């Protein structure tokens, strides 16, 4: 069945490179099957299939129907028990009898008979087209050298077809060189890359986070695979295990993505487009068996890869253990492993931030009794008669807000200022050390020199592009979309984005007015308690409403951004992903952060003064509550940040289970009474949920990173809540990938992509935001300036911050309001001095922090010195191995292949 050497290369070029190749020259009508280890010609199987299936799907062989006979489960192998399954294609066909029955019932009445016939005709033509594409695609896959075997699961209504694919040795060798897969030269010890483990080991402290995970993949010095140098690579004689499962999946997926199923001039190429067209329902590699542990006791090293990941990683009881990143990479590929490496590293770095933030909050609680301004307010009695807060309200005594004044000190004391400085340094230092970690992992996983190959067009782009033009890189004609048209569409899309951002602003104004109305209602009740807590109740209620609007608008805009990005017709998947990420992040940034920004920097700035209050739609502009704006900002951050995390975690826990339940129910209806039989791996995996990628996971964590850095001066407990959430997030995501998702195709990557640039932008924005927050929202600088001018203590500070109402304000003469103004309502000299101090502080704060950050960037190299040495060693070995005239490897294969002892799990931090 397999052609060797030049014949294989010739066939591949005919199928994959010839622009006008349509497979008319193929002599097969279908595809072959392995039954009991022998090859059966496809024509014979096709003829038998037509007779057996009654013309249901005449172009495919009927290999095994689940409803007729049961087949012993042989794991991820063909029925011969030797040929490994690398990929599975699934499609569903409705029963021929049911379709005929429907046609008869529709044709019983003469009136309106033509319309159903025309509709049936279109439907039949569409089904015939899909079947023709499927047949040609399978023929071309056979020409490319893939082995195939078909299974069926059927009942009287529907037949589910499973086409199992396997790449033989010669095909693997050919594509391993073309895809530049890495080949092992020499084994090396598995190093422990966990910084915390190294520190604890030096201090001789027991490390409870350490756990020995069985079957840890060996670490090798590697080089690009060359078929001509095959004998110089470790393990080249072991054809069964030389290529890992993920490498085999990549090879088969590469063939599936390149194979023509129609006319190449129409870009009718690749399995992705076939899935989009509905030719196949799914295309996926198989999991390595079940994730549940076997009932009988076995040694840990006898567990399959999926069971190891579940037992040592995805279970909730492993929340405090290091993540086995080498196993994750071996099973899911570098792209997913890098996400979990980043999430673990970020979570570990949150630990010191959470500890410091909690200490700052506790210090505020312990020093509440020493807050002189709060004491002054509580002991004032009726000394400070405050002006009414609304047009129909009455004057009130400042002593009524004693409790809120004490609570406000928790979020506005010198410790929070120091903590904001600490977090500014923390954010940039975290990113600098992540760059080092990323470089180490990229080399450890053989992705240091990885560059994305020239990407083929997206299936949707290929289907909708109006013309074909020659690719200047590959020289192959491919779908083309005019750049000017794309730019005009992107401009139109940006206008839609701006319009949606305006909608967010409208909702923000609505929430502001909602808070004002709730506060007014609280004052009109006449209850002393409700009047005192009116601002707090209004702020909490408004924050809950705001959270609901944020989540609603996020869902609406994500769907809108997806449609806009598709409409812009980006050629490659990378271009599409970057455009989509940019749109969604810009919107979600404004969506989530607009309300905290308003409270932090705008609320209370445009209130005015008695007899000259500022208004919006006839309502007086909002002023900060009794405890100041920082406590209101802390309330908003707690509700939005923690509320979003709780809702997202509930969704991540429930939604995959609901989707999997629906999929299992659909398959159970087809299986019927045979559902009790031992399930087969391809059926079990078809019940699972399709992997949705990492976009939502990254977006959630990046938004969280913004919350804990931009507004940390107002909410020192934010890192603690982020840490608790991430412990849960890691296990939820691990459980989804290991247990609930179909196995994704392994993708290579050397970094986390555009998300790192977004994190850098947020870290720099946090420095500016915290500088303005301390300068204009906190009372830190006013208190400092007062102490500098009038004494070291804050006695009399409250009275100093209160101005008297102007003489022309006759409703409540001699009432007080918080402002630095004279009796005529003009700003006092202290206001201008304070403004100069604030601006000076912002400039000094930013310059000092950014200077230190640049110093950290310069001091901390992106690539560790030890890693540079390993890279040089690997290049030397590669040069020796690939040299034309070398007689033998520098290091013998036997000595190099000595396995390292099972190490601890890979770095999770």
Short mmCIF file of C-alpha atoms in Angstrom, two decimals, residues 69-399:
data_model
loop_
_atom_site.label_atom_id
_atom_site.label_comp_id
_atom_site.label_asym_id
_atom_site.label_seq_id
_atom_site.Cartn_x
_atom_site.Cartn_y
_atom_site.Cartn_z
CA UNK A 69 -21.37 -6.57 15.60
CA UNK A 70 -19.09 -5.61 18.41
CA UNK A 71 -15.35 -5.22 18.05
CA UNK A 72 -12.93 -5.75 20.91
CA UNK A 73 -11.42 -2.52 22.19
CA UNK A 74 -7.77 -2.26 21.24
CA UNK A 75 -7.02 1.25 22.43
CA UNK A 76 -5.58 3.73 19.96
CA UNK A 77 -4.84 1.16 17.27
CA UNK A 78 -6.39 -0.24 14.13
CA UNK A 79 -8.10 -3.57 14.41
CA UNK A 80 -4.84 -5.33 13.61
CA UNK A 81 -3.60 -4.17 17.03
CA UNK A 82 -0.34 -2.80 15.57
CA UNK A 83 -1.13 0.28 13.46
CA UNK A 84 -1.37 3.36 15.64
CA UNK A 85 -4.27 5.81 15.16
CA UNK A 86 -2.94 9.32 14.68
CA UNK A 87 -6.10 11.19 13.68
CA UNK A 88 -9.84 10.63 13.36
CA UNK A 89 -12.27 12.21 10.90
CA UNK A 90 -15.98 12.08 11.78
CA UNK A 91 -19.06 12.69 9.66
CA UNK A 92 -22.72 11.88 10.06
CA UNK A 93 -25.19 10.63 7.46
CA UNK A 94 -28.93 10.56 7.96
CA UNK A 95 -30.68 7.32 7.09
CA UNK A 96 -31.73 6.91 3.44
CA UNK A 97 -35.07 5.43 4.50
CA UNK A 98 -35.92 8.44 6.64
CA UNK A 99 -35.11 10.82 3.83
CA UNK A 100 -37.32 8.86 1.42
CA UNK A 101 -40.11 8.75 3.97
CA UNK A 102 -39.94 12.48 4.41
CA UNK A 103 -40.02 12.93 0.63
CA UNK A 104 -43.16 10.81 0.32
CA UNK A 105 -44.96 12.63 3.10
CA UNK A 106 -44.11 15.95 1.54
CA UNK A 107 -45.29 14.84 -1.88
CA UNK A 108 -48.76 13.61 -0.86
CA UNK A 109 -50.46 16.92 -1.54
CA UNK A 110 -50.52 18.45 -4.99
CA UNK A 111 -50.75 22.03 -3.72
CA UNK A 112 -47.29 23.47 -3.11
CA UNK A 113 -45.63 20.26 -4.34
CA UNK A 114 -43.08 22.06 -6.52
CA UNK A 115 -41.49 24.03 -3.67
CA UNK A 116 -40.64 20.99 -1.51
CA UNK A 117 -39.27 19.20 -4.58
CA UNK A 118 -37.03 22.13 -5.41
CA UNK A 119 -35.88 22.34 -1.80
CA UNK A 120 -35.18 18.59 -1.76
CA UNK A 121 -33.30 18.92 -5.02
CA UNK A 122 -31.05 21.62 -3.61
CA UNK A 123 -30.49 19.59 -0.46
CA UNK A 124 -29.62 16.47 -2.46
CA UNK A 125 -27.21 18.42 -4.68
CA UNK A 126 -25.52 19.83 -1.59
CA UNK A 127 -25.19 16.38 -0.05
CA UNK A 128 -23.81 15.00 -3.29
CA UNK A 129 -21.26 17.84 -3.42
CA UNK A 130 -20.14 17.15 0.15
CA UNK A 131 -19.87 13.43 -0.58
CA UNK A 132 -17.82 14.12 -3.72
CA UNK A 133 -15.43 16.38 -1.78
CA UNK A 134 -15.12 13.75 0.91
CA UNK A 135 -14.34 11.01 -1.61
CA UNK A 136 -11.69 13.04 -3.42
CA UNK A 137 -10.16 14.17 -0.14
CA UNK A 138 -9.82 10.59 1.07
CA UNK A 139 -8.35 9.49 -2.27
CA UNK A 140 -5.73 12.21 -2.02
CA UNK A 141 -4.94 11.27 1.57
CA UNK A 142 -4.32 7.73 0.38
CA UNK A 143 -2.06 9.09 -2.35
CA UNK A 144 -0.11 10.98 0.31
CA UNK A 145 0.62 7.63 1.98
CA UNK A 146 -1.73 7.59 4.97
CA UNK A 147 -3.16 4.32 6.24
CA UNK A 148 -6.92 4.30 6.83
CA UNK A 149 -9.59 2.28 8.52
CA UNK A 150 -13.27 3.01 8.90
CA UNK A 151 -15.73 2.40 11.73
CA UNK A 152 -19.45 3.09 11.91
CA UNK A 153 -21.99 3.60 14.61
CA UNK A 154 -25.54 3.43 13.31
CA UNK A 155 -29.23 3.22 14.10
CA UNK A 156 -32.33 3.54 11.96
CA UNK A 157 -32.07 7.33 11.81
CA UNK A 158 -28.39 8.20 11.56
CA UNK A 159 -24.99 6.71 10.84
CA UNK A 160 -21.84 8.19 12.38
CA UNK A 161 -18.69 7.40 10.39
CA UNK A 162 -15.25 7.38 11.98
CA UNK A 163 -12.26 7.39 9.61
CA UNK A 164 -9.07 6.45 11.45
CA UNK A 165 -5.80 7.72 9.96
CA UNK A 166 -2.24 6.59 10.58
CA UNK A 167 1.08 7.86 9.24
CA UNK A 168 3.56 5.07 8.36
CA UNK A 169 7.28 5.33 8.96
CA UNK A 170 8.26 6.62 5.50
CA UNK A 171 5.67 9.38 5.63
CA UNK A 172 6.82 10.41 9.09
CA UNK A 173 10.44 10.60 7.91
CA UNK A 174 9.57 12.75 4.91
CA UNK A 175 7.48 15.27 6.82
CA UNK A 176 9.73 15.31 9.88
CA UNK A 177 12.45 16.82 7.68
CA UNK A 178 10.04 19.17 5.91
CA UNK A 179 8.57 20.43 9.21
CA UNK A 180 12.03 20.70 10.81
CA UNK A 181 11.13 18.49 13.75
CA UNK A 182 13.85 18.25 16.38
CA UNK A 183 15.87 15.04 16.63
CA UNK A 184 17.66 13.91 19.83
CA UNK A 185 21.46 13.93 19.84
CA UNK A 186 22.40 13.37 23.46
CA UNK A 187 20.43 12.95 26.66
CA UNK A 188 21.04 15.34 29.51
CA UNK A 189 19.81 15.42 33.12
CA UNK A 190 16.40 16.90 33.73
CA UNK A 191 17.16 20.10 35.58
CA UNK A 192 14.88 21.44 38.28
CA UNK A 193 13.87 24.84 36.98
CA UNK A 194 11.68 25.79 39.96
CA UNK A 195 13.32 28.77 41.64
CA UNK A 196 11.43 28.19 44.88
CA UNK A 197 12.57 24.56 44.96
CA UNK A 198 16.17 25.63 44.59
CA UNK A 199 15.85 28.21 47.37
CA UNK A 200 14.15 25.79 49.76
CA UNK A 201 16.77 23.16 49.02
CA UNK A 202 19.58 25.56 49.88
CA UNK A 203 17.82 26.49 53.11
CA UNK A 204 17.27 22.78 53.92
CA UNK A 205 13.53 23.37 54.25
CA UNK A 206 11.16 20.53 53.27
CA UNK A 207 9.32 21.35 50.05
CA UNK A 208 5.69 20.19 50.19
CA UNK A 209 5.14 21.49 46.65
CA UNK A 210 7.57 18.94 45.23
CA UNK A 211 6.20 15.68 43.87
CA UNK A 212 7.80 12.98 41.77
CA UNK A 213 5.74 12.49 38.61
CA UNK A 214 6.33 9.20 36.77
CA UNK A 215 7.47 8.91 33.17
CA UNK A 216 8.90 12.39 32.93
CA UNK A 217 10.05 12.99 29.33
CA UNK A 218 13.81 12.97 28.93
CA UNK A 219 15.66 16.13 28.06
CA UNK A 220 17.94 16.02 25.03
CA UNK A 221 20.35 18.12 23.09
CA UNK A 222 18.65 18.28 19.71
CA UNK A 223 19.03 19.53 16.15
CA UNK A 224 16.84 19.72 13.06
CA UNK A 225 15.90 16.30 11.73
CA UNK A 226 17.69 15.07 8.60
CA UNK A 227 16.74 11.77 7.02
CA UNK A 228 20.25 11.36 5.57
CA UNK A 229 21.73 11.58 9.10
CA UNK A 230 19.18 9.22 10.63
CA UNK A 231 21.77 6.85 12.07
CA UNK A 232 23.28 9.65 14.16
CA UNK A 233 20.14 10.32 16.19
CA UNK A 234 19.27 8.56 19.42
CA UNK A 235 16.68 5.79 19.18
CA UNK A 236 16.51 5.81 15.36
CA UNK A 237 15.99 2.03 15.23
CA UNK A 238 12.81 2.14 17.33
CA UNK A 239 10.21 2.96 14.70
CA UNK A 240 7.31 2.68 17.13
CA UNK A 241 8.41 5.28 19.66
CA UNK A 242 10.99 7.42 17.85
CA UNK A 243 8.39 10.06 17.01
CA UNK A 244 6.24 11.19 19.91
CA UNK A 245 2.47 11.14 19.62
CA UNK A 246 2.30 14.92 19.33
CA UNK A 247 4.86 14.85 16.50
CA UNK A 248 2.82 12.22 14.69
CA UNK A 249 -0.30 14.35 15.14
CA UNK A 250 1.48 17.38 13.68
CA UNK A 251 2.61 15.39 10.64
CA UNK A 252 -0.86 14.01 9.93
CA UNK A 253 -2.49 17.40 10.51
CA UNK A 254 0.00 18.95 8.10
CA UNK A 255 -1.05 16.45 5.44
CA UNK A 256 -4.73 17.06 6.21
CA UNK A 257 -4.24 20.82 5.98
CA UNK A 258 -2.44 20.62 2.61
CA UNK A 259 -4.51 18.01 0.83
CA UNK A 260 -6.77 19.12 -2.02
CA UNK A 261 -10.41 18.01 -2.06
CA UNK A 262 -11.62 19.99 -5.06
CA UNK A 263 -9.94 22.50 -7.28
CA UNK A 264 -6.88 24.21 -5.90
CA UNK A 265 -7.66 27.28 -7.99
CA UNK A 266 -10.76 27.67 -5.84
CA UNK A 267 -8.70 27.11 -2.69
CA UNK A 268 -10.59 23.90 -1.99
CA UNK A 269 -7.81 22.66 0.25
CA UNK A 270 -7.50 21.37 3.80
CA UNK A 271 -9.52 19.68 6.49
CA UNK A 272 -10.29 22.93 8.30
CA UNK A 273 -12.35 24.20 5.41
CA UNK A 274 -14.03 20.79 5.06
CA UNK A 275 -15.14 21.03 8.69
CA UNK A 276 -16.41 24.57 8.09
CA UNK A 277 -18.31 23.41 5.01
CA UNK A 278 -19.93 20.58 6.98
CA UNK A 279 -18.22 17.74 5.10
CA UNK A 280 -16.87 16.50 8.44
CA UNK A 281 -18.36 17.06 11.86
CA UNK A 282 -15.02 16.85 13.62
CA UNK A 283 -11.33 16.13 13.09
CA UNK A 284 -9.15 15.40 16.09
CA UNK A 285 -6.30 13.25 17.45
CA UNK A 286 -7.23 10.73 20.11
CA UNK A 287 -6.56 10.95 23.82
CA UNK A 288 -4.19 8.36 25.26
CA UNK A 289 -6.93 6.26 26.76
CA UNK A 290 -9.27 7.14 29.66
CA UNK A 291 -8.29 9.63 32.35
CA UNK A 292 -9.83 7.62 35.21
CA UNK A 293 -7.41 5.51 37.19
CA UNK A 294 -7.85 1.73 36.72
CA UNK A 295 -9.73 -0.16 39.41
CA UNK A 296 -6.93 -2.64 39.96
CA UNK A 297 -3.75 -1.29 41.48
CA UNK A 298 -0.87 -0.75 39.06
CA UNK A 299 2.50 0.95 39.30
CA UNK A 300 2.51 4.71 38.61
CA UNK A 301 4.84 4.27 35.63
CA UNK A 302 2.22 2.01 33.99
CA UNK A 303 -0.34 4.82 33.81
CA UNK A 304 -1.00 6.37 30.42
CA UNK A 305 -0.10 10.02 29.81
CA UNK A 306 -3.65 11.24 30.29
CA UNK A 307 -4.03 9.40 33.61
CA UNK A 308 -0.75 10.87 34.82
CA UNK A 309 -1.93 14.39 33.96
CA UNK A 310 -5.23 13.83 35.71
CA UNK A 311 -3.81 12.19 38.83
CA UNK A 312 -0.80 14.49 39.31
CA UNK A 313 -2.15 17.75 37.87
CA UNK A 314 -5.88 18.14 37.23
CA UNK A 315 -7.20 16.91 40.57
CA UNK A 316 -8.19 19.52 43.15
CA UNK A 317 -6.00 17.85 45.75
CA UNK A 318 -2.91 18.92 43.77
CA UNK A 319 -3.61 22.66 44.09
CA UNK A 320 -0.36 23.26 46.02
CA UNK A 321 1.91 21.08 43.85
CA UNK A 322 4.17 22.15 41.03
CA UNK A 323 2.66 21.68 37.60
CA UNK A 324 4.21 18.84 35.53
CA UNK A 325 4.93 21.11 32.59
CA UNK A 326 7.12 18.62 30.74
CA UNK A 327 4.22 16.16 30.72
CA UNK A 328 1.79 18.89 29.63
CA UNK A 329 4.09 19.84 26.77
CA UNK A 330 4.54 16.20 25.80
CA UNK A 331 0.76 15.69 25.65
CA UNK A 332 -0.68 19.02 24.44
CA UNK A 333 2.24 20.77 22.75
CA UNK A 334 4.26 23.87 23.52
CA UNK A 335 1.53 26.48 23.01
CA UNK A 336 -0.77 25.11 25.71
CA UNK A 337 2.17 24.24 27.97
CA UNK A 338 3.41 27.85 27.75
CA UNK A 339 0.00 29.11 28.85
CA UNK A 340 0.05 26.92 31.96
CA UNK A 341 3.69 27.81 32.58
CA UNK A 342 2.82 31.52 32.44
CA UNK A 343 -0.26 31.05 34.62
CA UNK A 344 1.73 29.10 37.21
CA UNK A 345 4.58 31.62 37.14
CA UNK A 346 2.13 34.53 37.50
CA UNK A 347 0.32 32.79 40.35
CA UNK A 348 3.58 32.12 42.18
CA UNK A 349 4.59 35.78 41.84
CA UNK A 350 1.21 36.80 43.23
CA UNK A 351 2.12 35.16 46.53
CA UNK A 352 4.57 37.88 47.73
CA UNK A 353 2.25 40.60 46.41
CA UNK A 354 -0.68 39.05 48.30
CA UNK A 355 1.38 38.78 51.50
CA UNK A 356 2.52 42.41 51.34
CA UNK A 357 -0.98 43.62 50.44
CA UNK A 358 -2.52 41.70 53.32
CA UNK A 359 0.08 43.12 55.74
CA UNK A 360 -0.69 46.64 54.49
CA UNK A 361 -4.41 46.06 55.05
CA UNK A 362 -3.83 44.57 58.53
CA UNK A 363 -1.58 47.50 59.45
CA UNK A 364 -4.41 49.81 58.46
CA UNK A 365 -6.81 47.91 60.69
CA UNK A 366 -4.41 48.04 63.63
CA UNK A 367 -3.69 51.76 63.20
CA UNK A 368 -7.30 52.86 62.79
CA UNK A 369 -7.33 54.08 66.39
CA UNK A 370 -4.42 56.45 65.71
CA UNK A 371 -6.18 58.24 62.86
CA UNK A 372 -6.44 61.81 64.16
CA UNK A 373 -8.87 63.11 61.44
CA UNK A 374 -11.29 60.24 62.12
CA UNK A 375 -11.12 60.94 65.87
CA UNK A 376 -11.81 64.60 65.19
CA UNK A 377 -14.87 63.72 63.11
CA UNK A 378 -16.25 61.28 65.68
CA UNK A 379 -15.76 63.73 68.57
CA UNK A 380 -17.08 66.77 66.71
CA UNK A 381 -20.71 66.33 67.71
CA UNK A 382 -22.58 69.23 66.11
CA UNK A 383 -19.52 71.37 65.47
CA UNK A 384 -19.47 70.78 61.72
CA UNK A 385 -22.90 71.41 60.17
CA UNK A 386 -22.58 70.21 56.58
CA UNK A 387 -24.46 71.61 53.60
CA UNK A 388 -27.27 69.47 52.15
CA UNK A 389 -26.21 66.77 49.65
CA UNK A 390 -29.19 67.35 47.37
CA UNK A 391 -31.72 70.08 46.65
CA UNK A 392 -34.44 68.50 48.81
CA UNK A 393 -32.11 67.20 51.55
CA UNK A 394 -31.44 68.74 54.92
CA UNK A 395 -28.19 69.83 56.54
CA UNK A 396 -26.38 67.13 58.51
CA UNK A 397 -23.65 66.81 61.12
CA UNK A 398 -20.25 65.47 60.10
CA UNK A 399 -20.15 63.25 63.17
#
